[in-house]
Coordinates of C-alpha atoms in Angstrom, one line a residue:
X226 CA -24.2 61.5 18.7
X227 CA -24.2 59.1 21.5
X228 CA -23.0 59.7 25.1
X229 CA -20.4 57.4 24.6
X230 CA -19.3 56.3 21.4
X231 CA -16.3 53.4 20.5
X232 CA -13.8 55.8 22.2
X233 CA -14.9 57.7 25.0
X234 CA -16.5 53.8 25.8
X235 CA -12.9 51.9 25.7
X236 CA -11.6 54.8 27.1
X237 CA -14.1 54.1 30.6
X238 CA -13.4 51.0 31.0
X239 CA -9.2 50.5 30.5
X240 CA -8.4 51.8 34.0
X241 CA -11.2 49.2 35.0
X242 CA -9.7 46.2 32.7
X243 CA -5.5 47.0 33.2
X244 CA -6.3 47.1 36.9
X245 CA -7.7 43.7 37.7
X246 CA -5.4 42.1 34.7
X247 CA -2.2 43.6 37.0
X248 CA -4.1 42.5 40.2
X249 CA -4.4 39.0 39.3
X250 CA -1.0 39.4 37.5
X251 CA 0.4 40.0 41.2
X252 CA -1.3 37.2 42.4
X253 CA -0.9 34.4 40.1
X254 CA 2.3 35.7 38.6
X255 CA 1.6 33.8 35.1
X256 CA 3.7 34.3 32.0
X257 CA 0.7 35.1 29.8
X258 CA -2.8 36.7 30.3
X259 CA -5.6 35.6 28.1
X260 CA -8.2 37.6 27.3
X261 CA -11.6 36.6 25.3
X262 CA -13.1 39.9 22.8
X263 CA -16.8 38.9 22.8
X264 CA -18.8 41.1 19.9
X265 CA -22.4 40.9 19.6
X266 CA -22.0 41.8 15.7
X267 CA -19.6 41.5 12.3
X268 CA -16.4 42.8 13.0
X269 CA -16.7 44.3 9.6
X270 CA -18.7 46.4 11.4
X271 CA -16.7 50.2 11.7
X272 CA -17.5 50.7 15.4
X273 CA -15.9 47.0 15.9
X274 CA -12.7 48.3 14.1
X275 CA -12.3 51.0 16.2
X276 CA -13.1 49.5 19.4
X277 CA -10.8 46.4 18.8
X278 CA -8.1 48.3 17.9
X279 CA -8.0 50.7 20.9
X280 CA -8.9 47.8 23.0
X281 CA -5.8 46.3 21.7
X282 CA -3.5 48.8 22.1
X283 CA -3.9 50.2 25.0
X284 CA -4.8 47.4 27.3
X285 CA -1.6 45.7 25.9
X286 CA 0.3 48.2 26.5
X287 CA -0.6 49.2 29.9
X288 CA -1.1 45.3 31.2
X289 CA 1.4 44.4 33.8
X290 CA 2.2 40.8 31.8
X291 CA 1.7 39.8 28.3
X292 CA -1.7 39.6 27.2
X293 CA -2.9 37.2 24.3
X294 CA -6.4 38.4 22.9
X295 CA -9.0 36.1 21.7
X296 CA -11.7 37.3 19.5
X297 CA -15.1 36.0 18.7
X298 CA -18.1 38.1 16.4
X299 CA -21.4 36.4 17.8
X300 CA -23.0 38.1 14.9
X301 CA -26.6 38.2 16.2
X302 CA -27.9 40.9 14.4
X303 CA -27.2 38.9 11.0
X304 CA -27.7 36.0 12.2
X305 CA -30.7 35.9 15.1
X306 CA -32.1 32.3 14.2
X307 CA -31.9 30.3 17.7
X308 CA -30.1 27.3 16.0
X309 CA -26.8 29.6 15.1
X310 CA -26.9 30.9 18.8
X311 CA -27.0 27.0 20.3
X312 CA -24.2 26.5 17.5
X313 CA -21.8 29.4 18.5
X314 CA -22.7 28.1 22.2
X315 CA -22.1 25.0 21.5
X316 CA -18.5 25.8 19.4
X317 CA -17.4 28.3 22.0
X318 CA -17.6 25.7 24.9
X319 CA -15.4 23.6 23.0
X320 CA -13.0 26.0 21.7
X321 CA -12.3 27.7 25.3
X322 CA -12.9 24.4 27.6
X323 CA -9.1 24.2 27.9
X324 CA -8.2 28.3 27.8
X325 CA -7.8 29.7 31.2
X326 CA -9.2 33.0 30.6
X327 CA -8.1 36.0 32.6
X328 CA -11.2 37.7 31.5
X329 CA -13.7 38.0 28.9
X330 CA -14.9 41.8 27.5
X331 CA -18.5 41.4 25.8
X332 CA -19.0 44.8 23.3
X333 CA -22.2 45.4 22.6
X334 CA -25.7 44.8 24.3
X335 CA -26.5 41.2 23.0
X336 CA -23.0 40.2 23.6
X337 CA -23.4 41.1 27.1
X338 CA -26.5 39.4 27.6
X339 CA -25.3 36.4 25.6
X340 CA -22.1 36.5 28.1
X341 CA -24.9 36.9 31.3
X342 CA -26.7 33.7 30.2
X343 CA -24.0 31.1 28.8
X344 CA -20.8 32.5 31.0
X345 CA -21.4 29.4 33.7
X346 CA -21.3 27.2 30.8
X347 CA -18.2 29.0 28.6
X348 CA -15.9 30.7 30.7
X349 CA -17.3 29.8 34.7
X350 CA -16.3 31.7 37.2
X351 CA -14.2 34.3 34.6
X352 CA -14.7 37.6 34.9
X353 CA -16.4 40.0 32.8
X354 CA -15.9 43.7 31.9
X355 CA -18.4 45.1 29.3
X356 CA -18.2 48.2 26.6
X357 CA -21.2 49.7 25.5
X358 CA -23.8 47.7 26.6
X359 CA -27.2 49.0 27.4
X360 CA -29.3 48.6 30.7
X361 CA -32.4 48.3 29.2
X362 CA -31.2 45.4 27.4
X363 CA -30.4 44.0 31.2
X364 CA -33.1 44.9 32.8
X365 CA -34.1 41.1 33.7
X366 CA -30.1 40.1 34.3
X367 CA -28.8 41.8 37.7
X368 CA -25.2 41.8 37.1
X369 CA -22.9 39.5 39.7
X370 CA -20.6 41.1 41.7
X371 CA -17.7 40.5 38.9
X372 CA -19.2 42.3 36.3
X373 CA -18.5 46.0 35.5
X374 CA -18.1 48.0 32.8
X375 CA -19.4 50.6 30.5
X376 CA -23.0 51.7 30.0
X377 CA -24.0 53.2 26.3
X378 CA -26.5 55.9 26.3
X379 CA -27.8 57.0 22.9
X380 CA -29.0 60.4 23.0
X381 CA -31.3 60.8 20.6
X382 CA -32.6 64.5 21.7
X383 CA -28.8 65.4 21.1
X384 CA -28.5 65.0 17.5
X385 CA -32.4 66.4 17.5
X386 CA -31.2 69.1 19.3
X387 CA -28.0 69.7 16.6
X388 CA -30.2 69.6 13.3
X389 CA -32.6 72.1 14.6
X390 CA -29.8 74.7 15.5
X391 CA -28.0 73.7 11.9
X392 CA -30.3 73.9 10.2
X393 CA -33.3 76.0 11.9
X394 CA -35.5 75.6 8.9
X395 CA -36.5 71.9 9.4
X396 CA -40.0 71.1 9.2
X397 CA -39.4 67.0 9.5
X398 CA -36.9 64.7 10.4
X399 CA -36.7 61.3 8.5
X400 CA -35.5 58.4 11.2
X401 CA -34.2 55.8 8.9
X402 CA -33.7 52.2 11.0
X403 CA -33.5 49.1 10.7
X404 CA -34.1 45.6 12.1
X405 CA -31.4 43.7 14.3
X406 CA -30.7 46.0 17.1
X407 CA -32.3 45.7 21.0
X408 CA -33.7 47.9 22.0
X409 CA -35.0 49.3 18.6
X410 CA -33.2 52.7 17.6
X411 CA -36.4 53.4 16.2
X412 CA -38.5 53.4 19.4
X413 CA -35.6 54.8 21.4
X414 CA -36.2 57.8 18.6
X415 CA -40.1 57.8 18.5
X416 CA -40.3 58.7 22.7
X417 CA -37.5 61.8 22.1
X418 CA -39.0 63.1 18.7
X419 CA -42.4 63.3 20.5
X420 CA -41.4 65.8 22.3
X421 CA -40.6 68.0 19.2
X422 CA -43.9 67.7 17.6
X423 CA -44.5 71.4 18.0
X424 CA -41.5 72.2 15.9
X425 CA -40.9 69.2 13.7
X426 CA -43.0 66.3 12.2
X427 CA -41.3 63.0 13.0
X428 CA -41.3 60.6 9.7
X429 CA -40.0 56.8 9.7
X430 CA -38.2 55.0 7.1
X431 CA -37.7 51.8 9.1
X432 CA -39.4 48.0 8.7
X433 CA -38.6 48.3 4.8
X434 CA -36.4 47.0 2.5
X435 CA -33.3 48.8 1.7
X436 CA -34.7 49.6 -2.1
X437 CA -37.8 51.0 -0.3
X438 CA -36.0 52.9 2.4
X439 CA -33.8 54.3 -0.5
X440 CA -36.2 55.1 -2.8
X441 CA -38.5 56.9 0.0
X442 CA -35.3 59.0 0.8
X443 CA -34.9 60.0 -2.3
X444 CA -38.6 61.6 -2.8
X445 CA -38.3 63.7 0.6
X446 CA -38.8 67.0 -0.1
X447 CA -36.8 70.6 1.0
X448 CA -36.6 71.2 4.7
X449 CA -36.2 67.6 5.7
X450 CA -33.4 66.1 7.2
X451 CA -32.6 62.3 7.8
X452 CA -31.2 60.9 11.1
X453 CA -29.7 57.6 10.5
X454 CA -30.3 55.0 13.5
X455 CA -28.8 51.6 13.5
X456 CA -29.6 49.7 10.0
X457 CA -27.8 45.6 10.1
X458 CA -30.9 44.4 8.6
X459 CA -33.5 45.1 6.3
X460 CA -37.6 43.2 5.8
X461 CA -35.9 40.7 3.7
X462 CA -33.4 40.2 5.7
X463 CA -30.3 40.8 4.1
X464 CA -27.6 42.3 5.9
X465 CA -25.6 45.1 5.9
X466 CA -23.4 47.4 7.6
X467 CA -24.6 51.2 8.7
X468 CA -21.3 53.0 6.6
X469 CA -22.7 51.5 3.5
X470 CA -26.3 52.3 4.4
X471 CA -25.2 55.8 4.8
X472 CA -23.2 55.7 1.7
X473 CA -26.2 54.8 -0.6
X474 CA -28.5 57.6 1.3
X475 CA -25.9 60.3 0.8
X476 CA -26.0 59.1 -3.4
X477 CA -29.4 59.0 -3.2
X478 CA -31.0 61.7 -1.3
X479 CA -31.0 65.5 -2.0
X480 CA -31.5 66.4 1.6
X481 CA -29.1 66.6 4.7
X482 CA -28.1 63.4 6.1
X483 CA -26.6 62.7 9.8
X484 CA -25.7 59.7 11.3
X485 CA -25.6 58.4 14.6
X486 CA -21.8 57.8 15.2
X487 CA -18.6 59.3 12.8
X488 CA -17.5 56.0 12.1
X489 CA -20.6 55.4 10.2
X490 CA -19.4 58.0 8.0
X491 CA -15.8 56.8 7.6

């Protein structure tokens, strides 16, 4: 359960977005608007999906003139190695030195950032409406003036707060994470379950590899439940996507299993 989820995030900002495209519509009177999707991850990713398709949608139908969409997946969590992120830098300079973006919409945290940092390079002077990002991720990037959007809180002590009245009988709650995501699901989790210690004994599957993560889920015993956090990528660092994490721990384990958004669940 997060504050705001794919929907109720596009949903924020759309007023924001069809706005300032019809504003600059008026002004400029152009035939075409084109508009730059920025994802920090895979857009096999389920959250992606749904997010690029409302985004889609709605902001084309409600725009003023024609929009054309552009769509880059930095993939960060997959890929984090400095040398792909110089790469994509290097390849989205090129690729948009001759668009005349209307405006660019980063989704995600590290897309945000990534925007923050490279935008002067990319797309100067362009600007930026985000979905879902995170202030703790911006903490050390004060956004300009022409940046706005949506902020993302998780609310862990929600979902903490659901399993206990579901099922009052809980006695721990396994917190199943993995690497790839900033800040850590798992530390977001650790400050709220604290606070729980009186009723519930906190338990982490995270910094493991997905075998070992499965195969500890499988042993937990009656009276446990398992949150799932945000799992792109495992120790070994092989990638993967949290609907099919959530798949193999519904298979595997014999306790109840929740997730962090629906679409992780199909």
């Amino acid at each position: 359960m997060f504050a705001a989820g794919a929907g109720s995030g596009v949903a924020g900002v759309l007023l924001v977005l069809a706005l300032l495209l019809s504003a600059t519509a008026a002004a400029e009177e152009p035939a075409r608007k084109d508009v730059l999707l920025l994802y920090a991850d895979s857009m096999l990713l389920p959250a992606n999906v749904v997010t690029d398709r409302e985004l889609r949608a709605r902001l084309g139908a409600d725009a003023a003139t024609p929009v054309r969409f552009y769509t880059e997946a930095l993939d960060l969590s997959w890929f984090p190695d400095k040398e792909v992120e110089r790469a994509t830098l290097d390849l989205l300079r090129v690729k948009y030195a001759n668009r005349n973006l209307a405006l660019v919409i980063p989704v995600g945290p590290p897309a945000l950032r990534f925007a923050l940092l490279h935008r002067a390079s990319i797309f100067p002077g362009v600007p930026l409406v985000f979905v879902a990002a995170r202030e703790a991720v911006l903490a050390d990037l004060p956004l300009p003036p022409d940046v706005t959007g949506m902020w993302m809180d998780r609310d862990w002590r929600a979902n903490v707060e659901l399993i206990l009245r579901l099922h009052p009988d809980t006695r721990r709650i396994a917190f199943v994470s993995g690497g790839g995501t900033t800040p850590s699901t798992a530390d977001e989790f650790r400050r709220v379950a604290a606070s729980y210690r009186d009723r519930v004994e906190p338990m982490e599957l995270t910094d493991r590899t997905f075998e070992e993560m499965l195969e500890q889920a499988a042993a937990l015993p009656e009276h446990t439940v398992i949150l799932v956090g945000l799992f792109l990528r495992d120790r070994a660092g092989r990638t993967f996507t949290n609907a099919e994490v959530v798949e193999h721990i519904v298979r595997t384990a014999s306790v109840p299993v929740y997730s962090a958004l629906d679409v992780h669940v199909g």
